[in-house]
């Protein structure tokens, strides 16, 4: 007889499924995820950075490196929880198959959530590895950043799963990118310090989860004390917790009515 | 022994339309029970309710001794499902499909891996462990889906239109495997709109229409109880006119569909004699079958 306890870990089988698929294409997947942020980092870091004096007390490319880690973690979590999760839900009907087994809808969503955050961590981790090899941060600091990267992944994966639960088709994701992801990349301190923005925009930036991610990761990678650690971490954790509850509810409404 | 599935007064509405309108039935252990009905009769909704995938508006469901939907997950431990549309994992080969699915039941990798060769053998896919999914034909995919539904060694197997879209060879192979499972003591619940499938496999069946069960019994009982014993089908341009003027004299019921006339009767001799004088009409005399019962109870108009 199986106990209820064994049911509590059933989300892990969903995570394992996605991991097994990823493992088949691991190297191209990591390299593919690495290429885009690296082009930004070196293109802007050296190209634009050459025109700039120091930013925030360091070279521009060093400043940009931390922002790149955050933005690309967000991107990886978002792509996985939108396009990949949507294919499994809507196109391949993988979730329907899983629900015929003794797995609850919440387990499926939680499995996808933790998986997307894991994949985001692999992506963010690869960038951390490269920038510490190139000397833009210290390896020990990069290691400390990993749990934060996972937390960032959890926040954006949960938000992505809400969008997926509401999406009629892939086209719907354009709205999310145009209205949220792109403004967030430009207004969260990834490319320049928030202080450069007019006061109203700075206030607005405080509402964007990516600002809080950057506020945590940049001082850490630069070896500075992290101001308001619990505030920024708390915001990301709250976004993750609230969003995943909403995502589970919306997915239930979509698939189990 | 308790019924593997018992449904009492099940109701389910979508957007004000009652899709399942108070149905009750129970499966005996070891039997194959069929739900037959035209498209939109409520078969798939009934299955979804029984598996706990949607919450009914009313009624009681007991699945392998567990109340559903309250303890649907516990119940699904002992149930295997073959869904209407294949949802095998295209990213995996045959063995991986079974391994990954077994994990959803909390089974250990060693346990599942030990079962995989037997499951593939049973599905006629012996040695195909490493075959990628895209290399499989439609029939092979269906059999792999059946193997996947057996990975937890279920007591009850639920199949939603298991042979839709398959060629005759593939259908016969699936039927043969389902009979083997029945012989091994499994209980089967299946939906279909193939009458030959229901007649071959089902010990008992229920005909559903508009969310209600309109008849229930063994195929033989239904044919004996619901309809005249034989049918004469009459074809030809002149058939509808002949039906309007003559057929009523010999047949208990006459139905016209295009240029074909179906005459339902117990004694065909007088009608066949009449047809003997009309060389312009062709005819076929046959015993009544389940399809005749089905069409009598659910009508001939199209359901889309």
XYZ file of C-alpha atoms in Angstrom:
561
model
C 0.000 0.000 0.000
C 1.383 3.370 -0.941
C 1.269 6.156 1.552
C 0.209 9.720 0.844
C 3.854 10.669 1.337
C 4.838 8.940 -1.885
C 2.248 11.040 -3.723
C 3.900 14.215 -2.468
C 6.993 13.473 -4.506
C 5.110 12.652 -7.699
C 6.008 16.070 -9.206
C 9.582 14.846 -9.312
C 8.672 12.237 -11.965
C 7.490 15.120 -14.157
C 10.787 16.932 -13.569
C 12.651 13.708 -14.401
C 10.754 13.395 -17.675
C 11.873 16.818 -18.826
C 15.408 16.215 -17.619
C 15.596 12.995 -19.653
C 14.570 14.875 -22.795
C 17.046 17.668 -22.075
C 19.899 15.216 -21.463
C 19.636 14.015 -25.057
C 20.370 17.501 -26.336
C 22.273 18.885 -23.362
C 25.362 20.270 -25.061
C 23.683 22.067 -27.998
C 21.047 23.330 -25.567
C 23.569 24.885 -23.162
C 25.703 26.299 -25.982
C 22.605 27.687 -27.686
C 21.516 29.361 -24.475
C 24.989 30.736 -23.993
C 25.499 32.245 -27.450
C 22.911 34.989 -27.275
C 23.889 36.510 -23.904
C 27.586 36.251 -24.772
C 27.076 38.242 -27.959
C 25.331 40.948 -25.945
C 27.967 40.865 -23.238
C 30.954 41.160 -25.553
C 29.305 43.324 -28.188
C 27.970 45.886 -25.774
C 30.593 45.295 -23.104
C 33.546 46.069 -25.340
C 31.852 48.062 -28.102
C 29.818 50.382 -25.950
C 32.019 49.926 -22.893
C 35.003 51.373 -24.780
C 33.194 54.698 -25.028
C 32.320 54.812 -21.352
C 34.280 55.644 -18.257
C 33.733 53.240 -15.395
C 30.159 52.390 -14.502
C 29.357 51.939 -10.833
C 33.077 51.868 -10.062
C 33.943 49.025 -12.459
C 34.487 48.577 -16.205
C 31.267 48.500 -18.203
C 31.681 44.850 -19.208
C 32.094 43.842 -15.548
C 28.990 45.868 -14.706
C 27.070 44.283 -17.581
C 28.135 40.716 -16.696
C 25.886 40.546 -13.617
C 22.959 42.004 -15.558
C 23.496 39.430 -18.289
C 23.324 36.588 -15.767
C 19.946 37.858 -14.510
C 18.447 38.651 -17.914
C 19.447 35.362 -19.425
C 18.195 33.398 -16.412
C 14.880 35.168 -16.861
C 14.874 34.401 -20.590
C 15.645 30.719 -20.104
C 12.917 30.326 -17.453
C 10.458 32.245 -19.610
C 11.086 30.295 -22.820
C 10.844 26.962 -21.028
C 7.650 27.844 -19.164
C 6.023 29.378 -22.232
C 6.961 27.619 -25.466
C 8.201 24.275 -24.149
C 5.496 23.883 -21.506
C 2.828 24.950 -23.988
C 3.983 22.301 -26.499
C 3.776 19.649 -23.835
C 0.374 20.837 -22.654
C -1.349 21.699 -25.928
C 0.478 20.080 -28.828
C 1.986 16.828 -27.545
C -0.731 16.352 -24.891
C 1.984 15.124 -22.535
C 0.155 16.577 -19.538
C -3.060 14.755 -20.477
C -1.146 11.480 -20.537
C 0.425 12.184 -17.137
C -2.961 13.022 -15.594
C -4.180 9.508 -16.408
C -1.552 8.246 -13.969
C -1.853 8.926 -10.218
C -0.434 12.409 -10.615
C -2.425 15.542 -9.792
C -2.588 18.686 -11.913
C -0.650 20.576 -9.233
C 2.148 17.978 -9.447
C 2.431 18.497 -13.189
C 2.604 22.278 -12.848
C 5.079 22.092 -9.959
C 7.243 19.617 -11.889
C 7.284 21.975 -14.885
C 7.987 24.942 -12.611
C 10.981 23.408 -10.865
C 12.216 22.069 -14.201
C 12.074 25.492 -15.888
C 13.936 26.975 -12.918
C 16.504 24.177 -13.176
C 17.037 24.836 -16.862
C 17.324 28.563 -16.131
C 19.937 27.753 -13.501
C 21.907 25.678 -16.003
C 21.776 28.614 -18.374
C 22.658 31.250 -15.762
C 25.274 28.889 -14.332
C 26.984 28.545 -17.725
C 27.298 32.327 -17.940
C 28.592 32.516 -14.377
C 31.224 29.955 -15.335
C 32.312 31.922 -18.405
C 32.463 35.298 -16.636
C 34.419 33.883 -13.726
C 36.864 32.207 -16.130
C 37.295 35.579 -17.841
C 37.836 37.317 -14.517
C 34.693 39.462 -14.428
C 33.875 37.940 -11.045
C 35.468 35.575 -8.528
C 34.602 31.843 -8.788
C 33.532 31.669 -5.133
C 31.147 34.592 -5.635
C 29.778 32.966 -8.786
C 29.044 29.862 -6.723
C 27.197 31.959 -4.141
C 25.111 33.445 -6.927
C 23.792 30.030 -8.015
C 21.015 29.759 -5.388
C 19.924 33.293 -6.297
C 19.857 32.318 -9.949
C 17.616 29.380 -9.048
C 15.289 31.726 -7.134
C 15.151 34.080 -10.138
C 14.334 31.062 -12.288
C 11.492 30.060 -9.952
C 9.970 33.564 -10.087
C 9.965 33.874 -13.860
C 8.997 30.238 -14.473
C 5.932 30.701 -12.264
C 4.962 33.889 -14.118
C 5.485 32.092 -17.437
C 3.228 29.213 -16.387
C 0.420 31.710 -15.711
C 0.763 32.995 -19.269
C 0.840 29.444 -20.629
C -2.325 28.543 -18.725
C -4.083 31.500 -20.390
C -2.597 31.171 -23.885
C -4.903 30.171 -26.760
C -1.867 29.707 -29.047
C 1.847 30.456 -29.371
C 1.036 33.925 -30.777
C -0.259 34.999 -27.376
C 3.284 34.879 -25.983
C 4.242 37.910 -28.094
C 2.124 40.099 -25.800
C 3.989 38.854 -22.767
C 7.342 39.565 -24.388
C 6.344 42.970 -25.729
C 4.510 44.165 -22.652
C 6.625 42.650 -19.895
C 9.854 40.888 -20.825
C 11.348 43.528 -23.111
C 10.506 46.528 -20.870
C 11.874 44.546 -17.943
C 15.203 43.913 -19.702
C 15.553 47.610 -20.499
C 14.241 49.082 -17.235
C 15.647 46.799 -14.547
C 19.251 47.927 -14.405
C 20.614 45.194 -16.660
C 22.372 47.575 -19.090
C 22.734 50.718 -16.986
C 22.290 51.769 -13.345
C 18.677 52.471 -12.397
C 19.762 55.872 -11.118
C 20.049 57.004 -14.760
C 16.281 56.826 -15.131
C 13.898 59.700 -14.317
C 12.432 59.339 -10.802
C 9.018 58.119 -12.023
C 10.629 55.384 -14.099
C 12.818 54.405 -11.147
C 9.690 53.932 -9.095
C 8.152 51.850 -11.849
C 11.312 49.751 -12.032
C 10.822 48.777 -8.391
C 7.684 46.940 -9.469
C 9.604 44.750 -11.911
C 10.909 41.490 -10.448
C 14.025 41.625 -12.643
C 15.125 44.849 -10.846
C 15.220 42.919 -7.598
C 17.160 40.107 -9.229
C 19.781 42.568 -10.504
C 19.863 44.324 -7.129
C 20.867 41.019 -5.538
C 23.226 39.528 -8.088
C 25.286 42.577 -9.113
C 26.687 43.566 -5.694
C 27.277 39.919 -4.900
C 29.284 39.283 -8.078
C 31.259 42.498 -7.570
C 32.180 41.338 -4.079
C 30.248 44.150 -2.381
C 27.802 43.786 0.516
C 24.251 43.222 -0.770
C 21.952 46.017 0.461
C 18.370 45.044 1.352
C 19.107 41.354 0.756
C 15.913 40.203 2.470
C 13.750 42.797 0.751
C 14.875 41.832 -2.762
C 14.966 38.124 -1.992
C 11.553 38.432 -0.350
C 10.066 40.104 -3.419
C 11.361 37.344 -5.728
C 10.195 34.602 -3.361
C 6.757 36.203 -3.034
C 6.390 36.569 -6.795
C 7.317 32.899 -7.177
C 4.933 31.713 -4.446
C 1.928 33.762 -5.487
C 2.440 33.148 -9.203
C 2.721 29.376 -8.876
C -0.514 29.206 -6.863
C -2.268 31.262 -9.552
C -0.708 29.152 -12.320
C -1.926 25.915 -10.718
C -5.416 27.317 -10.337
C -5.594 28.560 -13.924
C -4.201 25.314 -15.322
C -6.787 23.310 -13.380
C -9.506 25.526 -14.787
C -8.151 25.029 -18.288
C -7.588 21.268 -18.288
C -9.853 19.795 -15.629
C -13.211 21.469 -16.246
C -16.000 -9.035 -5.145
C -16.870 -5.369 -5.499
C -17.585 -3.699 -8.801
C -14.352 -2.258 -10.276
C -16.424 0.772 -11.248
C -19.820 1.888 -10.025
C -21.542 5.032 -11.290
C -24.746 6.332 -9.721
C -26.891 9.100 -11.191
C -23.977 10.976 -12.783
C -24.660 14.511 -14.010
C -22.349 16.929 -15.810
C -23.172 20.147 -17.653
C -21.036 22.441 -19.776
C -22.270 25.960 -20.366
C -25.850 25.122 -19.434
C -25.971 22.030 -21.672
C -26.322 18.745 -19.804
C -23.748 16.474 -21.429
C -24.274 13.628 -18.972
C -27.850 13.570 -17.721
C -28.111 11.094 -14.882
C -26.536 7.798 -15.867
C -25.918 4.768 -13.677
C -24.012 1.590 -14.422
C -21.650 -0.858 -12.743
C -18.963 -3.180 -14.044
C -18.662 -6.806 -12.954
C -15.124 -7.972 -12.215
C -13.547 -9.603 -15.247
C -16.025 -8.377 -17.815
C -15.684 -6.078 -20.763
C -18.277 -3.314 -20.571
C -18.882 -1.039 -23.533
C -20.217 2.490 -23.744
C -21.628 3.017 -27.228
C -23.012 6.192 -28.612
C -22.839 8.673 -31.440
C -20.403 11.586 -31.260
C -21.428 13.936 -28.469
C -23.404 11.285 -26.578
C -21.362 11.941 -23.434
C -19.050 8.906 -23.493
C -15.751 10.738 -23.104
C -17.158 13.078 -20.445
C -18.355 10.021 -18.537
C -14.858 8.521 -18.686
C -13.270 11.798 -17.556
C -15.607 11.919 -14.566
C -14.865 8.277 -13.714
C -11.096 8.950 -13.726
C -11.457 12.076 -11.599
C -10.277 14.374 -14.393
C -13.376 16.503 -14.170
C -15.709 17.062 -11.251
C -19.303 15.933 -11.820
C -22.209 18.221 -10.970
C -23.931 15.348 -9.227
C -23.815 11.616 -8.599
C -21.523 9.059 -6.980
C -18.551 7.287 -8.523
C -16.599 4.433 -6.958
C -13.500 3.416 -8.903
C -11.581 0.335 -7.707
C -13.119 0.846 -4.236
C -12.141 4.519 -3.955
C -14.581 7.429 -4.040
C -13.978 9.680 -7.053
C -13.089 12.523 -7.387
C -12.139 12.655 -3.671
C -9.540 9.871 -3.910
C -9.083 9.738 -7.661
C -5.287 9.606 -7.442
C -5.351 6.565 -5.181
C -7.861 4.943 -7.532
C -5.750 5.610 -10.617
C -2.941 3.549 -9.045
C -4.907 0.466 -10.117
C -6.290 1.728 -13.425
C -4.741 1.818 -16.902
C -5.962 4.287 -19.512
C -5.727 4.196 -23.310
C -6.856 7.658 -24.427
C -8.703 8.410 -27.646
C -5.761 10.292 -29.165
C -2.218 9.002 -28.907
C -0.226 11.066 -26.465
C 2.963 9.048 -26.362
C 6.101 11.045 -25.751
C 7.627 11.878 -29.173
C 10.968 12.710 -27.539
C 11.467 9.135 -26.332
C 11.947 5.657 -27.736
C 9.584 2.794 -26.829
C 11.368 1.706 -23.645
C 11.757 5.282 -22.396
C 8.052 5.897 -22.908
C 7.285 2.989 -20.593
C 9.982 3.896 -18.061
C 8.908 7.522 -17.772
C 5.249 6.565 -17.463
C 5.943 3.943 -14.790
C 7.638 6.622 -12.669
C 4.358 8.535 -12.510
C 3.015 5.579 -10.526
C 5.873 5.840 -8.056
C 7.397 2.613 -9.374
C 11.158 2.172 -9.053
C 13.281 2.169 -12.211
C 14.361 -1.447 -11.618
C 10.772 -2.637 -11.294
C 9.752 -0.879 -14.495
C 12.806 -1.977 -16.463
C 12.111 -5.589 -15.484
C 8.589 -5.273 -16.919
C 9.495 -3.535 -20.193
C 10.471 -6.614 -22.285
C 7.227 -8.418 -21.363
C 5.120 -5.354 -22.043
C 6.694 -4.837 -25.461
C 6.353 -8.537 -26.234
C 2.668 -8.390 -25.340
C 2.219 -5.362 -27.590
C 3.876 -7.136 -30.514
C 6.841 -4.779 -30.233
C 9.445 -7.240 -28.973
C 12.973 -5.954 -29.467
C 11.772 -2.419 -30.247
C 13.128 -0.966 -26.983
C 15.328 1.535 -28.761
C 12.994 2.295 -31.677
C 12.247 6.023 -31.849
C 8.584 6.907 -31.753
C 8.512 8.416 -35.246
C 9.541 5.032 -36.709
C 6.312 3.396 -35.459
C 3.151 2.952 -37.546
C -0.250 4.051 -36.241
C -1.063 0.514 -35.134
C 2.275 0.127 -33.353
C 1.738 3.411 -31.503
C -1.687 2.244 -30.368
C -0.165 -1.008 -29.097
C 2.577 0.904 -27.303
C -0.132 3.047 -25.700
C -1.803 -0.185 -24.571
C 1.506 -1.439 -23.159
C 1.941 1.901 -21.373
C -1.512 1.525 -19.803
C -0.400 -1.842 -18.393
C 2.867 -0.633 -16.848
C 1.265 -0.483 -13.359
C -0.423 -3.917 -13.766
C -3.899 -2.370 -13.405
C -7.081 -4.158 -12.313
C -9.229 -2.056 -14.610
C -8.385 -0.916 -18.107
C -10.214 2.071 -19.580
C -10.052 2.454 -23.362
C -11.510 5.412 -25.236
C -12.144 4.359 -28.851
C -9.103 2.065 -28.907
C -9.171 1.160 -32.618
C -10.334 4.390 -34.252
C -8.164 5.091 -37.291
C -6.548 1.647 -37.463
C -6.542 -0.750 -40.422
C -8.316 -4.141 -40.052
C -5.103 -6.035 -39.306
C -4.173 -3.636 -36.536
C -7.709 -3.692 -35.097
C -7.751 -7.500 -34.946
C -4.426 -7.535 -33.142
C -5.722 -5.050 -30.523
C -8.887 -7.131 -30.047
C -6.824 -10.258 -29.608
C -4.730 -8.575 -26.911
C -7.794 -7.254 -25.105
C -9.237 -10.783 -25.057
C -5.984 -12.040 -23.558
C -6.254 -9.399 -20.842
C -9.837 -10.445 -20.081
C -8.700 -14.063 -19.894
C -6.066 -12.935 -17.397
C -8.824 -11.531 -15.176
C -8.656 -7.819 -15.988
C -11.815 -5.758 -16.223
C -12.239 -3.520 -19.270
C -14.347 -0.431 -19.838
C -14.317 0.733 -23.428
C -16.060 3.320 -25.537
C -16.512 2.755 -29.228
C -18.759 3.513 -32.114
C -17.725 0.382 -33.993
C -20.530 -2.108 -33.590
C -18.431 -5.084 -34.649
C -15.915 -4.168 -31.973
C -18.616 -3.994 -29.316
C -20.227 -7.244 -30.484
C -16.907 -9.088 -30.420
C -15.505 -7.814 -27.158
C -18.232 -6.642 -24.814
C -19.971 -8.932 -22.380
C -22.396 -6.107 -21.675
C -22.839 -2.668 -23.093
C -24.800 0.496 -22.664
C -26.006 2.578 -25.582
C -25.789 6.274 -24.752
C -27.520 9.143 -26.479
C -27.857 12.770 -25.393
C -26.187 12.021 -22.073
C -28.523 9.172 -21.153
C -28.280 5.391 -21.280
C -31.066 4.338 -23.633
C -30.447 0.567 -23.457
C -28.207 -1.827 -21.561
C -27.490 -5.544 -21.853
C -25.394 -8.137 -23.659
C -25.151 -7.651 -27.442
C -27.353 -10.740 -27.915
C -29.976 -9.524 -25.428
C -30.107 -6.118 -27.052
C -30.556 -7.567 -30.522
C -33.235 -9.988 -29.284
C -35.025 -7.457 -27.118
C -34.840 -4.200 -28.994
C -35.352 -5.112 -32.617
C -36.986 -7.455 -35.153
C -34.952 -10.561 -35.919
C -34.093 -9.897 -39.555
C -33.478 -7.085 -41.977
C -33.991 -6.807 -45.717
C -32.046 -3.974 -47.320
C -33.455 -2.901 -50.673
C -31.384 -0.796 -53.089
C -32.161 1.022 -56.308
C -33.544 4.247 -57.712
C -37.085 2.910 -57.388
C -36.561 1.693 -53.821
C -37.965 4.778 -51.991
C -41.156 4.686 -54.069
C -41.543 0.944 -53.539
C -41.044 1.529 -49.806
C -43.782 4.118 -49.692
C -46.308 1.960 -51.472
C -45.485 -1.694 -50.697
C -42.972 -2.261 -47.940
C -45.358 -1.440 -45.084
C -47.457 -4.505 -45.969
C -44.637 -6.926 -45.141
C -42.278 -5.196 -42.702
C -42.922 -4.063 -39.126
C -40.714 -1.013 -39.586
C -39.338 0.617 -42.716
C -36.569 3.225 -42.821
C -35.336 4.984 -45.921
C -31.859 6.412 -46.208
C -31.135 7.848 -49.666
C -31.747 5.060 -52.185
C -31.558 2.312 -49.575
C -34.607 0.992 -47.750
C -34.218 -0.959 -44.509
C -37.127 -3.304 -43.776
C -37.207 -4.747 -40.255
C -39.283 -7.899 -39.887
C -39.486 -11.323 -38.247
C -40.663 -13.280 -41.300
C -38.929 -12.185 -44.475
C -40.511 -14.686 -46.886
C -43.529 -12.648 -48.118
C -41.406 -9.566 -48.704
C -38.747 -11.531 -50.558
C -41.476 -13.021 -52.773
C -42.718 -9.518 -53.593
C -39.170 -8.412 -54.419
C -38.830 -11.444 -56.695
C -41.256 -9.702 -59.111
C -39.208 -6.519 -59.211
C -35.930 -7.087 -61.058
C -35.112 -3.332 -60.894
C -34.568 -3.618 -57.122
C -31.594 -5.352 -55.561
C -31.802 -6.651 -51.997
C -29.855 -8.180 -49.129
C -31.459 -10.335 -46.445
C -29.500 -10.632 -43.204
C -30.038 -11.173 -39.461
C -30.421 -8.027 -37.382
C -27.219 -6.865 -35.696
C -26.088 -4.397 -33.069
C -25.810 -1.599 -35.603
C -29.529 -1.937 -36.338
C -30.265 -1.642 -32.615
C -27.960 1.341 -32.367
C -29.551 3.153 -35.307
C -33.052 2.367 -34.049
C -32.277 3.820 -30.623
C -30.172 6.808 -31.637
C -31.671 7.670 -35.039
C -30.088 8.109 -38.434
C -29.402 11.814 -38.480
C -25.760 12.922 -38.481
C -24.079 14.023 -35.237
C -21.262 16.479 -35.708
